[in-house]
């Protein structure tokens, strides 16, 4: 009898709802990551295209979760479809085409779909073949998408995907920011903050100053390679990564603080785990860093910030890295601030629609995703949508109409109340 | 072969974005990826956004005499949405709006492609006092097809099979005509199928071979303030079933009664079939798990009902665990059943799922179990008691590795063997049956009834374009 | 038409004793003696004993192209079994056996002519723990006919309209073919209409115009150990209806909920319309009188349910009837419905409608009746856990007085017109004149489909012509 | 709300009985068919008359209808046929007459009907229709005409000689020539069920009742009256009353239910013969004696029996309890009831001229009652009507059950 109870133990009961939650047992279904398609063939075909990947199945509102699928509607654009197209390809039932590639690129790789799937290997690892398919597309000459190719070429020359000059990268830096020339800590600004959301860079630098952290900004800071890597151009991205690691090692950097979710994931996860670059540099995302400071008492919020806000989980720190709590914990410590949750939050958060090369290659899909998220944020009655990823921030700002809601980065708020 | 002119005509109906004949899009409509039943061909897929568009599509299909396959999720264990004879798959994904919820008459008017997720989400947000059923199928399955195909959900004790939840339909017939059946045919209320002639049956149980349902009203039920879910454990199915049947007739506020066996219970975990005992008996594990959900309006009523349920279980020598008392019990849906098709770590699953008399549950199980064990498969069984105990669904699942043609073949043989065995019990009939099962029923059905079915089919779909090769009225 | 030839062919089928073209026998089939709706003509009446005999009869009717009217009791307020175009009345009185009761799946397999009395008698003797419904209609009305025409009974809260109690049918089509629909079409079990195509609807709501049902399985329900029947009274319908609707959704083991107007009760107990208050509201009498039946498995559950019912009704301002006064729960003979004005005539506007419309329905009908000097005889029953309801308003008249018949019919039509202004109010067992109204309102393609179905099942239009749909 | 008190409720069953408001609906009796025209047409042929509606088993109740099947043979049909002839929608015919004669006038149908006037008075037009049939030459049935002729000559319908009437009388029976009390034996008892006559006479002797049997006792006229020949029956009645008066009779005890009803009810109410003679039916007489202590049952009769209510004292006269009470006083007797009893009793099928004119119907009715009696597991079916008794004896096969008159049992128990 005890055995049976144990078997059923994994199903959690939500009071009065009759809802259950299946805890998947990662450990018994571990598979190797970052392999090529052939490797995943059988695992993929566990998929029955049942459609669970489309919905926040275990949550109260059973909301849609996949921007790509909801926008294009055809099954091909959901995870189930992509799984089976992958299988179709590896089984010789389908051939590579431009259209097939475009399906795989019509995706922000936000991974919300994975979170819903109840088949353990797919739940945990589907992103592996989503990326492997992009890599394969590149190999076959079907990827990346033209716009992505364009920014990649630019990145290889000017170290940013924004068609800006490398020489203008530090234009945002005001004179009052105090850097420590031989600091072992670097503030890694990232392309978006350097060129587009400079407020974030300024705020972050000011916060670091006010906390009297010894830091510096690498004068030759370059793109981390994320936009290149995420579009399947692994070889190119690896080259960028190697150069970056060398540059920071040479500069004696031991710790990187970044305000960018994409840079964070790339440095912390992609460099070592995908590219095998065990750089040994500690990588901290700003909210995490702030939380540490709050905990050890070095940081205190003395001023009030009276605003109702909602927090948007950036995919690159949320589902990609599992960081959901720290930004919220920081926000909750701010006096006067009222944090409201959107229906879809944490691992079920709806993507802002900018990542994975989508914003440059599929503007309609990107705008569709952003608008849905903005509407959802508005429904909470929050005055501002707060994130901790400059790419999300920029996306929201670009898509919010008539100032119906504000968009802020976490750093911008913190800056005001220190 | 499909004329490319048709694509243009179809694009004129729904816009370019929602028509496709690209292989990367069509591939996913070729067959049911859970069962790995033989594949068909989807030549064109199209996503209409209104009943009028559906009508236009069906008219075009009639004009060109090409098949039309209605589709929502396209997965089901009978592979009945597989386009056997090519043609146009009408994917109803965009027809997924919840148009109205009538709290007084407790129904939801939904479009033909509305999924359980769509409705569930809508209700949670806007009508938290009402419940739609929750199925064991994935959230993306369609409500309307599920009801039309006698699927069932966790309100089955109150209202019967899904078909019995249908209050009315709006349908585009195979002929292209759009009809409404039920009270909606002459009013804005969709309160029921009465009192005009009840034409809903022309679309219920037909597997999409008579028309495409564009709207339906589905009964909802009130959510009561008190609820409890029990698991009752017993050594054998023989022991447990009579207790469940007794409960079904005791009117204890029970809205759902389910029986699952050890194999099934194990499969919904992420366990691998190969790593666990083949048979509960052998492992000295309880084979019987009954799941009981009761609702009540007042606390005292709730207590009384819970007490009586426990008492009846205890009298029947079952061990009862309640959800409130401990978290260590299985609870009602949503429960994702990937285990059903991933238990043998191959992502393939198929069932013999049947309606039958309450008298035959135990016999059904024992017959199926023996065959499974003979073929060294873990018997995976569940049964749901419906409509106050008036009838039941019994189901045996078999898993296989979908990538292994050999295993697919042996599984299919095994399924047919089970199906054949359980036929010795009168009245055991598969729902959502695959074509091979349909054929056996056709042979057994009173010839005049079969003839009538064929005539109706012909009447509603004169050019035989609706989901050809599926359903019972087809040649 | 040469009756003799047909009669002798018919006699060959069922024997001389059970065929008649004598006026003394056929007279009683000419029309519905309650409504005094226009009469038809029964040329020949026949009483088959088996489905095979029914088949033979239908074949003969097709051969001679003469109408056939299936008949059990032949009374209903829509006069739907009146042979408007002459022909053969097939009286199913001898097809009245209870063939099987399946206690496990809880259904009774009965023949097409089985009456409520026949079924009750059988269950009372052989299966005392199971309940069939009990209707407000006389005991001699047919179970199958009643279910096929959306009649309803005192298990309505559990199972809906009579139609929803049908598990399967054996039918002789208008064409003479014998079909079975439901699980019985391929097994000996009649447990349900699933899982093959559900063809039962080809015969439900058609008023016998598509075929003659020779067998049917009807759902039964368990009789639980504890039961209470509440009589809850209130001053007005505005007050009472919301309470009943609330109860209908509270799942308190309730198997029946209905409401009567004060005058209905008076009619039912044999009072004389002219001697009772026309408008009891004015005399401060409780106009709203309802019945609620609850069942339970244990005493504690029973107590809890009763308490909750009491609380809800008290909160809603209803009072329980004083001790000693308990409203009759079924069986309940409603002769008052047609004898209230001491003339033995009654007709109704009985409709299905949204639960939203009950009060409005009552008020509209009431005003019309009062205007014409009639009392308000109203009842409504909530069905299937509160998902829909039936509302009904009766008008009585002296059947022997043609003028009164005429004026009653005018009032009825006026009431019908009034209540039809409420969306979704549709008569069941509707007389021909009401059909005509619906035929105009109904979605045209749906009506076309009905005609096609009718034509498919009854190609020679021999089945109950002048009634049903698509005729 | 006082009106609702008429409604009673059976706990736990949800089954109810509707008590009728008799007083409100009084109708003149013994009128011609024209008189009842409107009342008859209150009938909607709803079919309630076919079923013991308010009882648990919802049994069928009308022998004529169940046998004839067509609606015409049930009360509803007869009501509407009556209306039809009075409204010129139908003409009198042999077939019409036959339908009305195809009925034992047991009145079980009327008990079921819920329309007050029909409930109480349907017997009136059933009889009025027979009278009308006779008037128009369509009635009575040939067999009935034959026995009527015989009665007019030999004063009994059994084709026996009048002079043989007292052949049953054993010598030990003691009569008192001047007695003011007469034991009215009746034709059936005199010629067919002579045991009943003997037992009755012996009981009277043992109770030391001074009585006599009329030397010239004749048929009471019931078979003539019941077949619609009111004029002829009235003549018989007048002769009988004259004879009673001439003999100085003040009280009549009879063991026959039919004679009882005729003498007590039909003579004064229908024929206007207010004879002033007390008429008492044997069971009632026995009950009085038991109650007053004059009669004691000393012997045990160990037998399970069931009691059959004769229509002529039951529904026709409202006597249901006295026979049961007497039976219950007999030591050893276990009385079990049939499903259909008292006002819902199924007729034995002999009355109303049916046994002579419609043998098949008569047999059908008897067989159904015998089966019902057997269903109770009783050893005997007991009645207090020699006509019922004779009917049962004729139809019981292989002695599956016995049939007794209450007098026979009482005699044994004394």
CSV table of C-alpha atoms in Angstrom, one decimal, chain A residues 1 3-5 7-13 15-20 22-25 28-29 41-42 45-52 54-55 57-58 60-62 71-78 80-82 84-85 87-88 91 93-95 97 99-100 103 118-121 343 379, chain B residues 17-20 22-25 27-29 31 33-34 39 45 47 71 73 75 93-94 115 117 120-121 124-125 134 137-140 224-225 227 229 233 262 265-266 269-271 285-286 289 319 321 323-324 327-336 338 341-342 345-347 402-403:
chain,number,residue,atom,x,y,z
A,1,UNK,CA,0.0,0.0,0.0
A,3,UNK,CA,4.3,1.8,-2.6
A,4,UNK,CA,1.2,2.9,-4.3
A,5,UNK,CA,1.0,6.0,-2.2
A,7,UNK,CA,3.7,6.3,-6.8
A,8,UNK,CA,0.9,8.9,-6.4
A,9,UNK,CA,3.0,11.2,-4.4
A,10,UNK,CA,4.1,13.2,-7.3
A,11,UNK,CA,0.7,14.5,-7.9
A,12,UNK,CA,0.1,17.6,-5.9
A,13,UNK,CA,-3.3,18.7,-4.9
A,15,UNK,CA,-7.1,23.0,-2.4
A,16,UNK,CA,-10.7,23.1,-3.7
A,17,UNK,CA,-9.6,23.2,-7.3
A,18,UNK,CA,-9.1,19.6,-7.8
A,19,UNK,CA,-6.0,20.5,-9.8
A,20,UNK,CA,-2.9,18.5,-9.9
A,22,UNK,CA,3.0,16.6,-12.0
A,23,UNK,CA,6.5,17.0,-10.7
A,24,UNK,CA,8.7,15.7,-13.4
A,25,UNK,CA,11.7,13.7,-12.3
A,28,UNK,CA,15.8,9.8,-14.4
A,29,UNK,CA,15.4,11.3,-17.8
A,41,UNK,CA,15.4,11.9,-33.0
A,42,UNK,CA,13.8,9.2,-30.8
A,45,UNK,CA,9.2,11.4,-31.4
A,46,UNK,CA,7.7,10.8,-28.0
A,47,UNK,CA,5.7,13.9,-29.0
A,48,UNK,CA,2.2,13.1,-30.0
A,49,UNK,CA,1.4,16.7,-31.0
A,50,UNK,CA,-1.1,16.6,-28.2
A,51,UNK,CA,-1.1,20.3,-28.0
A,52,UNK,CA,-0.4,20.7,-24.3
A,54,UNK,CA,0.0,25.5,-26.4
A,55,UNK,CA,-1.5,26.1,-23.0
A,57,UNK,CA,-2.3,23.7,-18.6
A,58,UNK,CA,-1.9,23.4,-14.9
A,60,UNK,CA,-6.0,28.6,-13.4
A,61,UNK,CA,-6.6,30.5,-16.6
A,62,UNK,CA,-5.5,27.9,-19.1
A,71,UNK,CA,0.2,34.2,-34.3
A,72,UNK,CA,0.5,31.8,-37.2
A,73,UNK,CA,-2.1,29.3,-36.0
A,74,UNK,CA,-0.8,26.3,-38.0
A,75,UNK,CA,0.4,23.5,-35.8
A,76,UNK,CA,3.9,23.8,-37.4
A,77,UNK,CA,4.5,26.9,-35.4
A,78,UNK,CA,3.9,25.3,-32.0
A,80,UNK,CA,4.4,19.9,-31.2
A,81,UNK,CA,4.6,20.8,-34.8
A,82,UNK,CA,8.3,21.7,-34.6
A,84,UNK,CA,7.3,16.4,-35.5
A,85,UNK,CA,8.8,18.5,-38.4
A,87,UNK,CA,11.3,14.1,-36.7
A,88,UNK,CA,9.9,14.2,-40.2
A,91,UNK,CA,13.3,10.3,-40.8
A,93,UNK,CA,9.8,12.2,-44.6
A,94,UNK,CA,10.5,15.9,-45.1
A,95,UNK,CA,13.3,17.9,-46.8
A,97,UNK,CA,13.3,24.1,-47.5
A,99,UNK,CA,9.9,27.6,-45.5
A,100,UNK,CA,10.9,24.9,-43.1
A,103,UNK,CA,9.1,28.1,-39.4
A,118,UNK,CA,4.5,16.7,-19.6
A,119,UNK,CA,6.9,14.4,-21.3
A,120,UNK,CA,10.0,14.7,-19.2
A,121,UNK,CA,12.6,14.7,-21.9
A,343,UNK,CA,-1.9,35.9,-15.1
A,379,UNK,CA,-5.3,44.3,-17.2
B,17,UNK,CA,-2.2,33.7,-44.3
B,18,UNK,CA,-4.7,30.9,-43.4
B,19,UNK,CA,-4.4,28.6,-46.4
B,20,UNK,CA,-1.4,26.4,-47.0
B,22,UNK,CA,3.3,23.7,-48.1
B,23,UNK,CA,4.6,20.3,-47.1
B,24,UNK,CA,6.0,21.7,-43.8
B,25,UNK,CA,2.5,22.7,-42.8
B,27,UNK,CA,2.9,17.1,-42.8
B,28,UNK,CA,1.3,17.7,-39.4
B,29,UNK,CA,-2.2,16.9,-40.7
B,31,UNK,CA,-1.9,11.5,-39.4
B,33,UNK,CA,1.1,11.2,-34.1
B,34,UNK,CA,0.1,9.4,-31.0
B,39,UNK,CA,-1.0,8.0,-42.6
B,45,UNK,CA,-5.1,23.0,-44.9
B,47,UNK,CA,-8.3,28.0,-41.1
B,71,UNK,CA,-10.0,19.1,-37.6
B,73,UNK,CA,-6.5,19.0,-32.5
B,75,UNK,CA,-5.2,13.6,-32.0
B,93,UNK,CA,-8.3,26.6,-34.7
B,94,UNK,CA,-9.4,30.1,-35.3
B,115,UNK,CA,-10.5,23.9,-27.0
B,117,UNK,CA,-8.2,25.3,-22.5
B,120,UNK,CA,-11.6,26.6,-19.1
B,121,UNK,CA,-9.6,29.9,-19.2
B,124,UNK,CA,-12.0,30.9,-14.7
B,125,UNK,CA,-11.8,34.5,-15.6
B,134,UNK,CA,-12.2,18.7,-17.6
B,137,UNK,CA,-7.1,14.5,-22.9
B,138,UNK,CA,-4.7,17.4,-23.5
B,139,UNK,CA,-6.0,20.9,-23.0
B,140,UNK,CA,-5.7,21.6,-26.7
B,224,UNK,CA,-20.2,24.0,-5.1
B,225,UNK,CA,-18.6,25.5,-2.1
B,227,UNK,CA,-15.6,19.5,-2.5
B,229,UNK,CA,-11.6,14.0,-3.7
B,233,UNK,CA,-7.5,1.5,-2.8
B,262,UNK,CA,-2.1,-0.2,-11.0
B,265,UNK,CA,-1.5,4.6,-12.1
B,266,UNK,CA,2.1,3.8,-12.8
B,269,UNK,CA,4.0,8.9,-13.5
B,270,UNK,CA,7.0,9.3,-15.6
B,271,UNK,CA,7.9,5.6,-15.0
B,285,UNK,CA,0.4,-4.1,-4.8
B,286,UNK,CA,-3.2,-2.9,-4.8
B,289,UNK,CA,-7.7,2.6,-7.4
B,319,UNK,CA,-8.7,1.8,1.9
B,321,UNK,CA,-7.6,8.4,1.3
B,323,UNK,CA,-7.3,14.8,-0.7
B,324,UNK,CA,-8.0,17.1,2.2
B,327,UNK,CA,-1.5,15.2,-0.3
B,328,UNK,CA,-0.6,11.6,-1.1
B,329,UNK,CA,-3.5,10.9,-3.3
B,330,UNK,CA,-4.2,11.0,-6.9
B,331,UNK,CA,-6.8,13.7,-7.7
B,332,UNK,CA,-9.0,14.6,-10.5
B,333,UNK,CA,-8.1,16.3,-13.8
B,334,UNK,CA,-6.5,18.2,-15.3
B,335,UNK,CA,-4.2,15.3,-15.3
B,336,UNK,CA,-1.8,15.0,-18.2
B,338,UNK,CA,1.4,11.5,-21.5
B,341,UNK,CA,1.7,7.0,-24.7
B,342,UNK,CA,5.1,7.3,-23.2
B,345,UNK,CA,9.3,5.3,-23.6
B,346,UNK,CA,8.4,5.3,-27.2
B,347,UNK,CA,5.7,7.9,-27.3
B,402,UNK,CA,6.4,4.8,-32.3
B,403,UNK,CA,9.8,4.8,-34.0
